[in-house]
């Protein structure tokens, strides 16, 4: 009788462990999907910001270029046209970031760094572990309990 009960409990325990593993897997998949959606939204916001900034900067660039060109022609000083050169580099960069292939080149460079220069990505003192986080948490909880007294 005890053997049959033990066998039944072992089967139930195994089913419970499988259920818990399945739930943990579902939770992890949902968390990964949520983090990816958040990353996509942040990237979309960054691209939208770049496009909005480009509108303002291109207006400034156009007005500055026209003003400097007119000033250089009227005063017959071609040196007034010099600031247009660095401003055009900034405009080209902003256009590349907003509508060009800069994001793809950056992604490719990031992938290359992750493969060939992975040591540059290491955190100081290594990756946090459960024990290191728990140690800090306990130290803070002891400190707060001492402050309350």
PDB file of C-alpha atoms in Angstrom:
ATOM      1  CA  UNK A   1       0.000   0.000   0.000  1.00  0.00           C
ATOM      2  CA  UNK A   2       2.793   2.429   0.929  1.00  0.00           C
ATOM      3  CA  UNK A   3       4.622   1.560  -2.278  1.00  0.00           C
ATOM      4  CA  UNK A   4       1.600   2.458  -4.419  1.00  0.00           C
ATOM      5  CA  UNK A   5       1.105   5.723  -2.524  1.00  0.00           C
ATOM      6  CA  UNK A   6       4.786   6.581  -2.931  1.00  0.00           C
ATOM      7  CA  UNK A   7       4.640   5.785  -6.635  1.00  0.00           C
ATOM      8  CA  UNK A   8       1.566   8.006  -7.055  1.00  0.00           C
ATOM      9  CA  UNK A   9       3.237  10.856  -5.147  1.00  0.00           C
ATOM     10  CA  UNK A  10       6.368  10.538  -7.308  1.00  0.00           C
ATOM     11  CA  UNK A  11       4.240  10.787 -10.445  1.00  0.00           C
ATOM     12  CA  UNK A  12       2.406  13.828  -9.061  1.00  0.00           C
ATOM     13  CA  UNK A  13       5.711  15.430  -8.071  1.00  0.00           C
ATOM     14  CA  UNK A  14       7.090  14.869 -11.553  1.00  0.00           C
ATOM     15  CA  UNK A  15       3.945  16.381 -13.121  1.00  0.00           C
ATOM     16  CA  UNK A  16       4.211  19.358 -10.753  1.00  0.00           C
ATOM     17  CA  UNK A  17       7.874  19.891 -11.682  1.00  0.00           C
ATOM     18  CA  UNK A  18       7.033  19.719 -15.402  1.00  0.00           C
ATOM     19  CA  UNK A  19       4.215  22.223 -14.869  1.00  0.00           C
ATOM     20  CA  UNK A  20       6.526  24.589 -12.982  1.00  0.00           C
ATOM     21  CA  UNK A  21       9.178  24.284 -15.695  1.00  0.00           C
ATOM     22  CA  UNK A  22       6.567  24.999 -18.373  1.00  0.00           C
ATOM     23  CA  UNK A  23       5.338  28.072 -16.460  1.00  0.00           C
ATOM     24  CA  UNK A  24       8.887  29.328 -15.945  1.00  0.00           C
ATOM     25  CA  UNK A  25       9.545  28.940 -19.660  1.00  0.00           C
ATOM     26  CA  UNK A  26       6.352  30.830 -20.551  1.00  0.00           C
ATOM     27  CA  UNK A  27       7.247  33.603 -18.125  1.00  0.00           C
ATOM     28  CA  UNK A  28      10.755  33.903 -19.586  1.00  0.00           C
ATOM     29  CA  UNK A  29       9.390  33.983 -23.154  1.00  0.00           C
ATOM     30  CA  UNK A  30       6.936  36.736 -22.189  1.00  0.00           C
ATOM     31  CA  UNK A  31       9.689  38.698 -20.486  1.00  0.00           C
ATOM     32  CA  UNK A  32      11.949  38.413 -23.548  1.00  0.00           C
ATOM     33  CA  UNK A  33       9.104  39.533 -25.819  1.00  0.00           C
ATOM     34  CA  UNK A  34       8.275  42.454 -23.528  1.00  0.00           C
ATOM     35  CA  UNK A  35      11.918  43.577 -23.368  1.00  0.00           C
ATOM     36  CA  UNK A  36      12.207  43.357 -27.143  1.00  0.00           C
ATOM     37  CA  UNK A  37       9.042  45.423 -27.607  1.00  0.00           C
ATOM     38  CA  UNK A  38      10.396  48.036 -25.210  1.00  0.00           C
ATOM     39  CA  UNK A  39      13.703  48.112 -27.122  1.00  0.00           C
ATOM     40  CA  UNK A  40      11.855  48.519 -30.425  1.00  0.00           C
ATOM     41  CA  UNK A  41       9.775  51.366 -29.012  1.00  0.00           C
ATOM     42  CA  UNK A  42      12.866  53.115 -27.686  1.00  0.00           C
ATOM     43  CA  UNK A  43      14.601  52.777 -31.051  1.00  0.00           C
ATOM     44  CA  UNK A  44      11.504  54.084 -32.835  1.00  0.00           C
ATOM     45  CA  UNK A  45      11.450  57.076 -30.490  1.00  0.00           C
ATOM     46  CA  UNK A  46      15.130  57.740 -31.141  1.00  0.00           C
ATOM     47  CA  UNK A  47      14.628  57.611 -34.914  1.00  0.00           C
ATOM     48  CA  UNK A  48      11.564  59.867 -34.610  1.00  0.00           C
ATOM     49  CA  UNK A  49      13.607  62.299 -32.503  1.00  0.00           C
ATOM     50  CA  UNK A  50      16.337  62.314 -35.153  1.00  0.00           C
ATOM     51  CA  UNK A  51      13.811  63.083 -37.862  1.00  0.00           C
ATOM     52  CA  UNK A  52      12.240  65.869 -35.832  1.00  0.00           C
ATOM     53  CA  UNK A  53      15.646  67.343 -35.004  1.00  0.00           C
ATOM     54  CA  UNK A  54      16.558  67.168 -38.700  1.00  0.00           C
ATOM     55  CA  UNK A  55      13.562  69.358 -39.557  1.00  0.00           C
ATOM     56  CA  UNK A  56      14.709  72.088 -37.187  1.00  0.00           C
ATOM     57  CA  UNK A  57      18.377  71.760 -38.044  1.00  0.00           C
ATOM     58  CA  UNK A  58      17.764  71.808 -41.809  1.00  0.00           C
ATOM     59  CA  UNK A  59      15.740  75.010 -41.376  1.00  0.00           C
ATOM     60  CA  UNK A  60      18.597  76.549 -39.390  1.00  0.00           C
ATOM     61  CA  UNK A  61      21.128  75.309 -41.964  1.00  0.00           C
ATOM     62  CA  UNK A  62      19.150  76.745 -44.862  1.00  0.00           C
ATOM     63  CA  UNK A  63      18.759  80.153 -43.209  1.00  0.00           C
ATOM     64  CA  UNK A  64      22.403  80.235 -42.110  1.00  0.00           C
ATOM     65  CA  UNK A  65      23.644  79.222 -45.558  1.00  0.00           C
ATOM     66  CA  UNK A  66      21.486  81.835 -47.272  1.00  0.00           C
ATOM     67  CA  UNK A  67      22.518  84.524 -44.822  1.00  0.00           C
ATOM     68  CA  UNK A  68      26.217  83.702 -45.020  1.00  0.00           C
ATOM     69  CA  UNK A  69      26.101  83.461 -48.808  1.00  0.00           C
ATOM     70  CA  UNK A  70      24.341  86.812 -49.162  1.00  0.00           C
ATOM     71  CA  UNK A  71      26.761  88.360 -46.661  1.00  0.00           C
ATOM     72  CA  UNK A  72      29.793  86.929 -48.458  1.00  0.00           C
ATOM     73  CA  UNK A  73      28.551  88.252 -51.812  1.00  0.00           C
ATOM     74  CA  UNK A  74      27.542  91.727 -50.544  1.00  0.00           C
ATOM     75  CA  UNK A  75      30.712  92.290 -48.521  1.00  0.00           C
ATOM     76  CA  UNK A  76      32.902  90.463 -51.026  1.00  0.00           C
ATOM     77  CA  UNK A  77      34.392  88.367 -48.230  1.00  0.00           C
ATOM     78  CA  UNK A  78      34.384  84.663 -49.139  1.00  0.00           C
ATOM     79  CA  UNK A  79      35.544  83.876 -45.584  1.00  0.00           C
ATOM     80  CA  UNK A  80      31.974  84.359 -44.381  1.00  0.00           C
ATOM     81  CA  UNK A  81      31.038  81.233 -46.311  1.00  0.00           C
ATOM     82  CA  UNK A  82      33.473  79.027 -44.279  1.00  0.00           C
ATOM     83  CA  UNK A  83      31.013  78.073 -41.459  1.00  0.00           C
ATOM     84  CA  UNK A  84      28.797  76.382 -44.040  1.00  0.00           C
ATOM     85  CA  UNK A  85      31.340  73.561 -44.461  1.00  0.00           C
ATOM     86  CA  UNK A  86      31.175  72.143 -40.887  1.00  0.00           C
ATOM     87  CA  UNK A  87      27.442  72.813 -40.721  1.00  0.00           C
ATOM     88  CA  UNK A  88      26.984  70.730 -43.880  1.00  0.00           C
ATOM     89  CA  UNK A  89      28.815  67.798 -42.253  1.00  0.00           C
ATOM     90  CA  UNK A  90      26.437  67.965 -39.298  1.00  0.00           C
ATOM     91  CA  UNK A  91      23.473  68.104 -41.690  1.00  0.00           C
ATOM     92  CA  UNK A  92      24.759  65.077 -43.607  1.00  0.00           C
ATOM     93  CA  UNK A  93      25.179  63.137 -40.341  1.00  0.00           C
ATOM     94  CA  UNK A  94      21.665  64.037 -39.190  1.00  0.00           C
ATOM     95  CA  UNK A  95      20.189  63.030 -42.558  1.00  0.00           C
ATOM     96  CA  UNK A  96      22.057  59.718 -42.417  1.00  0.00           C
ATOM     97  CA  UNK A  97      20.812  59.087 -38.893  1.00  0.00           C
ATOM     98  CA  UNK A  98      17.205  59.995 -39.679  1.00  0.00           C
ATOM     99  CA  UNK A  99      16.731  58.463 -43.120  1.00  0.00           C
ATOM    100  CA  UNK A 100      19.972  56.780 -44.177  1.00  0.00           C
ATOM    101  CA  UNK A 101      21.835  53.599 -43.361  1.00  0.00           C
ATOM    102  CA  UNK A 102      23.631  54.794 -40.228  1.00  0.00           C
ATOM    103  CA  UNK A 103      21.578  52.516 -37.955  1.00  0.00           C
ATOM    104  CA  UNK A 104      22.474  49.477 -40.060  1.00  0.00           C
ATOM    105  CA  UNK A 105      26.174  50.350 -40.046  1.00  0.00           C
ATOM    106  CA  UNK A 106      26.049  50.907 -36.281  1.00  0.00           C
ATOM    107  CA  UNK A 107      24.320  47.552 -35.788  1.00  0.00           C
ATOM    108  CA  UNK A 108      26.956  45.829 -37.908  1.00  0.00           C
ATOM    109  CA  UNK A 109      29.747  47.451 -35.918  1.00  0.00           C
ATOM    110  CA  UNK A 110      28.044  46.470 -32.658  1.00  0.00           C
ATOM    111  CA  UNK A 111      27.794  42.852 -33.820  1.00  0.00           C
ATOM    112  CA  UNK A 112      31.464  42.912 -34.789  1.00  0.00           C
ATOM    113  CA  UNK A 113      32.416  44.256 -31.351  1.00  0.00           C
ATOM    114  CA  UNK A 114      30.351  41.564 -29.648  1.00  0.00           C
ATOM    115  CA  UNK A 115      32.139  38.867 -31.629  1.00  0.00           C
ATOM    116  CA  UNK A 116      35.738  40.060 -31.810  1.00  0.00           C
ATOM    117  CA  UNK A 117      36.073  42.469 -28.869  1.00  0.00           C
ATOM    118  CA  UNK A 118      33.795  40.899 -26.274  1.00  0.00           C
ATOM    119  CA  UNK A 119      36.210  41.705 -23.433  1.00  0.00           C
ATOM    120  CA  UNK A 120      35.358  45.412 -23.845  1.00  0.00           C
ATOM    121  CA  UNK A 121      31.796  44.638 -22.773  1.00  0.00           C
ATOM    122  CA  UNK A 122      32.669  43.142 -19.384  1.00  0.00           C
ATOM    123  CA  UNK A 123      31.276  44.950 -16.368  1.00  0.00           C
ATOM    124  CA  UNK A 124      33.527  46.034 -13.527  1.00  0.00           C
ATOM    125  CA  UNK A 125      33.555  43.238 -10.921  1.00  0.00           C
ATOM    126  CA  UNK A 126      31.895  40.928 -13.471  1.00  0.00           C
ATOM    127  CA  UNK A 127      28.232  40.127 -13.942  1.00  0.00           C
ATOM    128  CA  UNK A 128      26.115  40.582 -10.811  1.00  0.00           C
ATOM    129  CA  UNK A 129      25.153  37.313  -9.164  1.00  0.00           C
ATOM    130  CA  UNK A 130      22.242  36.469  -6.918  1.00  0.00           C
ATOM    131  CA  UNK A 131      24.620  36.312  -3.948  1.00  0.00           C
ATOM    132  CA  UNK A 132      26.147  39.741  -4.634  1.00  0.00           C
ATOM    133  CA  UNK A 133      22.712  41.356  -5.028  1.00  0.00           C
ATOM    134  CA  UNK A 134      21.411  39.596  -1.917  1.00  0.00           C
ATOM    135  CA  UNK A 135      24.450  40.782   0.071  1.00  0.00           C
ATOM    136  CA  UNK A 136      23.737  44.423  -0.859  1.00  0.00           C
ATOM    137  CA  UNK A 137      20.028  44.003  -0.155  1.00  0.00           C
ATOM    138  CA  UNK A 138      20.709  42.556   3.287  1.00  0.00           C
ATOM    139  CA  UNK A 139      23.187  45.305   4.100  1.00  0.00           C
ATOM    140  CA  UNK A 140      20.612  47.949   3.166  1.00  0.00           C
ATOM    141  CA  UNK A 141      17.795  46.239   5.070  1.00  0.00           C
ATOM    142  CA  UNK A 142      20.010  46.027   8.182  1.00  0.00           C
ATOM    143  CA  UNK A 143      20.880  49.690   7.780  1.00  0.00           C
ATOM    144  CA  UNK A 144      17.238  50.752   7.432  1.00  0.00           C
ATOM    145  CA  UNK A 145      16.231  48.676  10.466  1.00  0.00           C
ATOM    146  CA  UNK A 146      18.992  50.345  12.505  1.00  0.00           C
ATOM    147  CA  UNK A 147      17.844  53.803  11.383  1.00  0.00           C
ATOM    148  CA  UNK A 148      14.260  53.114  12.456  1.00  0.00           C
ATOM    149  CA  UNK A 149      15.214  52.412  16.073  1.00  0.00           C
TER     150      UNK A 149
END
